Amino acid sequence: MLMAQIDSNQIGIVIIIAGVLWLALILTALYHLSRSTSMSFLVKLLWFIIILMAPFLGSIIYLFWGKNRNF
């Protein structure tokens, strides 16, 4: 039986790619939030705080649910 050997370089590359994708997700959510004209300042501020306090989950919730809603 052949076992694949995973070295630290491969793990490092996977971690870097995941980090870049995570950062891109957060920046995309913040960009859409900043360009939204249908939200009041207080709603934008609330979404901004949510995205900063829970970056992964907050960004996903905003992009799938929040950006298409009128508050």
PDB file of N, CA and C in Angstrom:
ATOM      1  N   MET A   1       0.843  -1.174   0.000  1.00  0.00           N
ATOM      2  CA  MET A   1       0.000   0.000   0.000  1.00  0.00           C
ATOM      3  C   MET A   1       0.892   1.242   0.000  1.00  0.00           C
ATOM      4  N   LEU A   2       0.610   2.139  -0.902  1.00  0.00           N
ATOM      5  CA  LEU A   2       1.391   3.371  -0.997  1.00  0.00           C
ATOM      6  C   LEU A   2       0.737   4.479  -0.194  1.00  0.00           C
ATOM      7  N   MET A   3       1.513   5.113   0.614  1.00  0.00           N
ATOM      8  CA  MET A   3       1.029   6.244   1.410  1.00  0.00           C
ATOM      9  C   MET A   3       1.630   7.522   0.845  1.00  0.00           C
ATOM     10  N   ALA A   4       0.791   8.508   0.656  1.00  0.00           N
ATOM     11  CA  ALA A   4       1.294   9.784   0.168  1.00  0.00           C
ATOM     12  C   ALA A   4       2.020  10.498   1.304  1.00  0.00           C
ATOM     13  N   GLN A   5       3.167  10.991   0.984  1.00  0.00           N
ATOM     14  CA  GLN A   5       3.941  11.737   1.967  1.00  0.00           C
ATOM     15  C   GLN A   5       3.594  13.214   1.829  1.00  0.00           C
ATOM     16  N   ILE A   6       3.221  13.822   2.918  1.00  0.00           N
ATOM     17  CA  ILE A   6       2.923  15.251   2.923  1.00  0.00           C
ATOM     18  C   ILE A   6       4.003  15.943   3.729  1.00  0.00           C
ATOM     19  N   ASP A   7       4.724  16.839   3.075  1.00  0.00           N
ATOM     20  CA  ASP A   7       5.773  17.540   3.806  1.00  0.00           C
ATOM     21  C   ASP A   7       5.291  18.919   4.243  1.00  0.00           C
ATOM     22  N   SER A   8       6.098  19.589   5.014  1.00  0.00           N
ATOM     23  CA  SER A   8       5.699  20.871   5.594  1.00  0.00           C
ATOM     24  C   SER A   8       5.521  21.951   4.531  1.00  0.00           C
ATOM     25  N   ASN A   9       6.208  21.838   3.403  1.00  0.00           N
ATOM     26  CA  ASN A   9       6.041  22.829   2.339  1.00  0.00           C
ATOM     27  C   ASN A   9       4.634  22.770   1.749  1.00  0.00           C
ATOM     28  N   GLN A  10       4.115  21.566   1.552  1.00  0.00           N
ATOM     29  CA  GLN A  10       2.768  21.420   1.008  1.00  0.00           C
ATOM     30  C   GLN A  10       1.729  21.947   1.985  1.00  0.00           C
ATOM     31  N   ILE A  11       1.918  21.687   3.253  1.00  0.00           N
ATOM     32  CA  ILE A  11       0.997  22.191   4.271  1.00  0.00           C
ATOM     33  C   ILE A  11       1.061  23.715   4.317  1.00  0.00           C
ATOM     34  N   GLY A  12       2.244  24.265   4.219  1.00  0.00           N
ATOM     35  CA  GLY A  12       2.408  25.717   4.215  1.00  0.00           C
ATOM     36  C   GLY A  12       1.720  26.363   3.026  1.00  0.00           C
ATOM     37  N   ILE A  13       1.836  25.746   1.854  1.00  0.00           N
ATOM     38  CA  ILE A  13       1.188  26.281   0.660  1.00  0.00           C
ATOM     39  C   ILE A  13      -0.327  26.260   0.810  1.00  0.00           C
ATOM     40  N   VAL A  14      -0.869  25.185   1.346  1.00  0.00           N
ATOM     41  CA  VAL A  14      -2.315  25.089   1.562  1.00  0.00           C
ATOM     42  C   VAL A  14      -2.783  26.162   2.547  1.00  0.00           C
ATOM     43  N   ILE A  15      -2.027  26.381   3.603  1.00  0.00           N
ATOM     44  CA  ILE A  15      -2.384  27.400   4.594  1.00  0.00           C
ATOM     45  C   ILE A  15      -2.328  28.793   3.977  1.00  0.00           C
ATOM     46  N   ILE A  16      -1.331  29.064   3.160  1.00  0.00           N
ATOM     47  CA  ILE A  16      -1.218  30.374   2.510  1.00  0.00           C
ATOM     48  C   ILE A  16      -2.375  30.593   1.540  1.00  0.00           C
ATOM     49  N   ILE A  17      -2.710  29.595   0.747  1.00  0.00           N
ATOM     50  CA  ILE A  17      -3.824  29.720  -0.194  1.00  0.00           C
ATOM     51  C   ILE A  17      -5.136  29.944   0.551  1.00  0.00           C
ATOM     52  N   ALA A  18      -5.360  29.196   1.632  1.00  0.00           N
ATOM     53  CA  ALA A  18      -6.581  29.371   2.429  1.00  0.00           C
ATOM     54  C   ALA A  18      -6.632  30.773   3.036  1.00  0.00           C
ATOM     55  N   GLY A  19      -5.509  31.267   3.503  1.00  0.00           N
ATOM     56  CA  GLY A  19      -5.452  32.613   4.075  1.00  0.00           C
ATOM     57  C   GLY A  19      -5.746  33.696   3.053  1.00  0.00           C
ATOM     58  N   VAL A  20      -5.209  33.531   1.861  1.00  0.00           N
ATOM     59  CA  VAL A  20      -5.455  34.510   0.791  1.00  0.00           C
ATOM     60  C   VAL A  20      -6.932  34.493   0.394  1.00  0.00           C
ATOM     61  N   LEU A  21      -7.520  33.297   0.267  1.00  0.00           N
ATOM     62  CA  LEU A  21      -8.942  33.190  -0.070  1.00  0.00           C
ATOM     63  C   LEU A  21      -9.814  33.793   1.034  1.00  0.00           C
ATOM     64  N   TRP A  22      -9.439  33.572   2.291  1.00  0.00           N
ATOM     65  CA  TRP A  22     -10.178  34.119   3.427  1.00  0.00           C
ATOM     66  C   TRP A  22     -10.119  35.650   3.399  1.00  0.00           C
ATOM     67  N   LEU A  23      -8.933  36.193   3.153  1.00  0.00           N
ATOM     68  CA  LEU A  23      -8.774  37.635   3.070  1.00  0.00           C
ATOM     69  C   LEU A  23      -9.565  38.208   1.892  1.00  0.00           C
ATOM     70  N   ALA A  24      -9.561  37.515   0.764  1.00  0.00           N
ATOM     71  CA  ALA A  24     -10.327  37.968  -0.404  1.00  0.00           C
ATOM     72  C   ALA A  24     -11.819  37.983  -0.095  1.00  0.00           C
ATOM     73  N   LEU A  25     -12.301  36.989   0.640  1.00  0.00           N
ATOM     74  CA  LEU A  25     -13.711  36.937   1.031  1.00  0.00           C
ATOM     75  C   LEU A  25     -14.078  38.139   1.900  1.00  0.00           C
ATOM     76  N   ILE A  26     -13.256  38.446   2.879  1.00  0.00           N
ATOM     77  CA  ILE A  26     -13.512  39.572   3.774  1.00  0.00           C
ATOM     78  C   ILE A  26     -13.457  40.898   3.003  1.00  0.00           C
ATOM     79  N   LEU A  27     -12.453  41.064   2.162  1.00  0.00           N
ATOM     80  CA  LEU A  27     -12.320  42.307   1.405  1.00  0.00           C
ATOM     81  C   LEU A  27     -13.461  42.476   0.402  1.00  0.00           C
ATOM     82  N   THR A  28     -13.930  41.384  -0.187  1.00  0.00           N
ATOM     83  CA  THR A  28     -15.073  41.460  -1.099  1.00  0.00           C
ATOM     84  C   THR A  28     -16.314  41.916  -0.359  1.00  0.00           C
ATOM     85  N   ALA A  29     -16.551  41.354   0.818  1.00  0.00           N
ATOM     86  CA  ALA A  29     -17.721  41.752   1.606  1.00  0.00           C
ATOM     87  C   ALA A  29     -17.628  43.221   2.007  1.00  0.00           C
ATOM     88  N   LEU A  30     -16.463  43.662   2.442  1.00  0.00           N
ATOM     89  CA  LEU A  30     -16.302  45.061   2.833  1.00  0.00           C
ATOM     90  C   LEU A  30     -16.426  46.005   1.641  1.00  0.00           C
ATOM     91  N   TYR A  31     -15.952  45.574   0.475  1.00  0.00           N
ATOM     92  CA  TYR A  31     -16.089  46.389  -0.731  1.00  0.00           C
ATOM     93  C   TYR A  31     -17.559  46.556  -1.099  1.00  0.00           C
ATOM     94  N   HIS A  32     -18.295  45.444  -1.134  1.00  0.00           N
ATOM     95  CA  HIS A  32     -19.724  45.524  -1.456  1.00  0.00           C
ATOM     96  C   HIS A  32     -20.470  46.366  -0.426  1.00  0.00           C
ATOM     97  N   LEU A  33     -20.089  46.228   0.823  1.00  0.00           N
ATOM     98  CA  LEU A  33     -20.720  47.009   1.887  1.00  0.00           C
ATOM     99  C   LEU A  33     -20.464  48.507   1.674  1.00  0.00           C
ATOM    100  N   SER A  34     -19.242  48.854   1.342  1.00  0.00           N
ATOM    101  CA  SER A  34     -18.912  50.276   1.174  1.00  0.00           C
ATOM    102  C   SER A  34     -19.584  50.884  -0.060  1.00  0.00           C
ATOM    103  N   ARG A  35     -19.872  50.082  -1.071  1.00  0.00           N
ATOM    104  CA  ARG A  35     -20.474  50.589  -2.302  1.00  0.00           C
ATOM    105  C   ARG A  35     -21.999  50.564  -2.278  1.00  0.00           C
ATOM    106  N   SER A  36     -22.584  49.984  -1.255  1.00  0.00           N
ATOM    107  CA  SER A  36     -24.035  49.877  -1.181  1.00  0.00           C
ATOM    108  C   SER A  36     -24.665  51.247  -0.929  1.00  0.00           C
ATOM    109  N   THR A  37     -25.688  51.561  -1.727  1.00  0.00           N
ATOM    110  CA  THR A  37     -26.388  52.837  -1.554  1.00  0.00           C
ATOM    111  C   THR A  37     -27.764  52.649  -0.931  1.00  0.00           C
ATOM    112  N   SER A  38     -28.185  51.395  -0.770  1.00  0.00           N
ATOM    113  CA  SER A  38     -29.527  51.146  -0.243  1.00  0.00           C
ATOM    114  C   SER A  38     -29.554  51.020   1.278  1.00  0.00           C
ATOM    115  N   MET A  39     -28.399  51.086   1.940  1.00  0.00           N
ATOM    116  CA  MET A  39     -28.339  50.934   3.394  1.00  0.00           C
ATOM    117  C   MET A  39     -28.016  52.263   4.059  1.00  0.00           C
ATOM    118  N   SER A  40     -28.579  52.434   5.228  1.00  0.00           N
ATOM    119  CA  SER A  40     -28.246  53.617   6.014  1.00  0.00           C
ATOM    120  C   SER A  40     -26.871  53.432   6.653  1.00  0.00           C
ATOM    121  N   PHE A  41     -26.334  54.517   7.171  1.00  0.00           N
ATOM    122  CA  PHE A  41     -25.016  54.469   7.795  1.00  0.00           C
ATOM    123  C   PHE A  41     -24.996  53.502   8.974  1.00  0.00           C
ATOM    124  N   LEU A  42     -26.041  53.499   9.788  1.00  0.00           N
ATOM    125  CA  LEU A  42     -26.067  52.629  10.970  1.00  0.00           C
ATOM    126  C   LEU A  42     -26.102  51.157  10.586  1.00  0.00           C
ATOM    127  N   VAL A  43     -26.822  50.816   9.528  1.00  0.00           N
ATOM    128  CA  VAL A  43     -26.865  49.421   9.071  1.00  0.00           C
ATOM    129  C   VAL A  43     -25.501  49.014   8.527  1.00  0.00           C
ATOM    130  N   LYS A  44     -24.872  49.905   7.773  1.00  0.00           N
ATOM    131  CA  LYS A  44     -23.520  49.621   7.277  1.00  0.00           C
ATOM    132  C   LYS A  44     -22.544  49.429   8.427  1.00  0.00           C
ATOM    133  N   LEU A  45     -22.663  50.270   9.439  1.00  0.00           N
ATOM    134  CA  LEU A  45     -21.793  50.158  10.605  1.00  0.00           C
ATOM    135  C   LEU A  45     -21.999  48.824  11.314  1.00  0.00           C
ATOM    136  N   LEU A  46     -23.245  48.413  11.461  1.00  0.00           N
ATOM    137  CA  LEU A  46     -23.539  47.123  12.090  1.00  0.00           C
ATOM    138  C   LEU A  46     -22.936  45.974  11.285  1.00  0.00           C
ATOM    139  N   TRP A  47     -23.099  45.975   9.972  1.00  0.00           N
ATOM    140  CA  TRP A  47     -22.515  44.927   9.129  1.00  0.00           C
ATOM    141  C   TRP A  47     -20.990  44.955   9.213  1.00  0.00           C
ATOM    142  N   PHE A  48     -20.405  46.147   9.240  1.00  0.00           N
ATOM    143  CA  PHE A  48     -18.954  46.276   9.358  1.00  0.00           C
ATOM    144  C   PHE A  48     -18.456  45.624  10.644  1.00  0.00           C
ATOM    145  N   ILE A  49     -19.150  45.893  11.741  1.00  0.00           N
ATOM    146  CA  ILE A  49     -18.769  45.298  13.033  1.00  0.00           C
ATOM    147  C   ILE A  49     -18.930  43.782  12.988  1.00  0.00           C
ATOM    148  N   ILE A  50     -20.016  43.303  12.405  1.00  0.00           N
ATOM    149  CA  ILE A  50     -20.239  41.857  12.298  1.00  0.00           C
ATOM    150  C   ILE A  50     -19.123  41.203  11.486  1.00  0.00           C
ATOM    151  N   ILE A  51     -18.772  41.820  10.362  1.00  0.00           N
ATOM    152  CA  ILE A  51     -17.717  41.252   9.511  1.00  0.00           C
ATOM    153  C   ILE A  51     -16.372  41.259  10.223  1.00  0.00           C
ATOM    154  N   LEU A  52     -16.090  42.290  11.000  1.00  0.00           N
ATOM    155  CA  LEU A  52     -14.811  42.334  11.718  1.00  0.00           C
ATOM    156  C   LEU A  52     -14.776  41.399  12.927  1.00  0.00           C
ATOM    157  N   MET A  53     -15.919  41.221  13.596  1.00  0.00           N
ATOM    158  CA  MET A  53     -15.946  40.365  14.790  1.00  0.00           C
ATOM    159  C   MET A  53     -15.982  38.875  14.430  1.00  0.00           C
ATOM    160  N   ALA A  54     -16.651  38.536  13.342  1.00  0.00           N
ATOM    161  CA  ALA A  54     -16.723  37.148  12.878  1.00  0.00           C
ATOM    162  C   ALA A  54     -16.417  37.154  11.381  1.00  0.00           C
ATOM    163  N   PRO A  55     -15.159  37.297  11.011  1.00  0.00           N
ATOM    164  CA  PRO A  55     -14.814  37.555   9.613  1.00  0.00           C
ATOM    165  C   PRO A  55     -15.324  36.512   8.616  1.00  0.00           C
ATOM    166  N   PHE A  56     -15.131  35.255   8.887  1.00  0.00           N
ATOM    167  CA  PHE A  56     -15.524  34.230   7.918  1.00  0.00           C
ATOM    168  C   PHE A  56     -17.039  34.115   7.822  1.00  0.00           C
ATOM    169  N   LEU A  57     -17.671  33.879   8.942  1.00  0.00           N
ATOM    170  CA  LEU A  57     -19.122  33.710   8.950  1.00  0.00           C
ATOM    171  C   LEU A  57     -19.836  35.019   8.624  1.00  0.00           C
ATOM    172  N   GLY A  58     -19.370  36.125   9.159  1.00  0.00           N
ATOM    173  CA  GLY A  58     -19.988  37.416   8.883  1.00  0.00           C
ATOM    174  C   GLY A  58     -19.924  37.791   7.413  1.00  0.00           C
ATOM    175  N   SER A  59     -18.787  37.515   6.774  1.00  0.00           N
ATOM    176  CA  SER A  59     -18.644  37.813   5.352  1.00  0.00           C
ATOM    177  C   SER A  59     -19.571  36.966   4.502  1.00  0.00           C
ATOM    178  N   ILE A  60     -19.642  35.690   4.821  1.00  0.00           N
ATOM    179  CA  ILE A  60     -20.513  34.792   4.055  1.00  0.00           C
ATOM    180  C   ILE A  60     -21.972  35.185   4.226  1.00  0.00           C
ATOM    181  N   ILE A  61     -22.387  35.462   5.455  1.00  0.00           N
ATOM    182  CA  ILE A  61     -23.778  35.861   5.688  1.00  0.00           C
ATOM    183  C   ILE A  61     -24.081  37.161   4.950  1.00  0.00           C
ATOM    184  N   TYR A  62     -23.180  38.119   5.005  1.00  0.00           N
ATOM    185  CA  TYR A  62     -23.424  39.380   4.306  1.00  0.00           C
ATOM    186  C   TYR A  62     -23.532  39.163   2.796  1.00  0.00           C
ATOM    187  N   LEU A  63     -22.605  38.420   2.216  1.00  0.00           N
ATOM    188  CA  LEU A  63     -22.593  38.258   0.763  1.00  0.00           C
ATOM    189  C   LEU A  63     -23.802  37.476   0.250  1.00  0.00           C
ATOM    190  N   PHE A  64     -24.264  36.493   1.017  1.00  0.00           N
ATOM    191  CA  PHE A  64     -25.392  35.692   0.553  1.00  0.00           C
ATOM    192  C   PHE A  64     -26.746  36.262   0.947  1.00  0.00           C
ATOM    193  N   TRP A  65     -26.800  36.981   2.072  1.00  0.00           N
ATOM    194  CA  TRP A  65     -28.093  37.441   2.564  1.00  0.00           C
ATOM    195  C   TRP A  65     -28.186  38.956   2.651  1.00  0.00           C
ATOM    196  N   GLY A  66     -27.203  39.598   3.227  1.00  0.00           N
ATOM    197  CA  GLY A  66     -27.296  41.012   3.567  1.00  0.00           C
ATOM    198  C   GLY A  66     -27.181  41.986   2.411  1.00  0.00           C
ATOM    199  N   LYS A  67     -26.353  41.675   1.430  1.00  0.00           N
ATOM    200  CA  LYS A  67     -26.110  42.674   0.382  1.00  0.00           C
ATOM    201  C   LYS A  67     -27.307  42.866  -0.542  1.00  0.00           C
ATOM    202  N   ASN A  68     -28.213  41.924  -0.569  1.00  0.00           N
ATOM    203  CA  ASN A  68     -29.386  42.035  -1.448  1.00  0.00           C
ATOM    204  C   ASN A  68     -30.638  42.509  -0.732  1.00  0.00           C
ATOM    205  N   ARG A  69     -30.506  42.886   0.518  1.00  0.00           N
ATOM    206  CA  ARG A  69     -31.652  43.323   1.311  1.00  0.00           C
ATOM    207  C   ARG A  69     -31.682  44.840   1.421  1.00  0.00           C
ATOM    208  N   ASN A  70     -32.878  45.370   1.508  1.00  0.00           N
ATOM    209  CA  ASN A  70     -33.067  46.800   1.780  1.00  0.00           C
ATOM    210  C   ASN A  70     -33.447  46.946   3.243  1.00  0.00           C
ATOM    211  N   PHE A  71     -32.655  47.719   3.978  1.00  0.00           N
ATOM    212  CA  PHE A  71     -32.923  47.907   5.404  1.00  0.00           C
ATOM    213  C   PHE A  71     -33.410  49.321   5.646  1.00  0.00           C
TER     214      PHE A  71
END
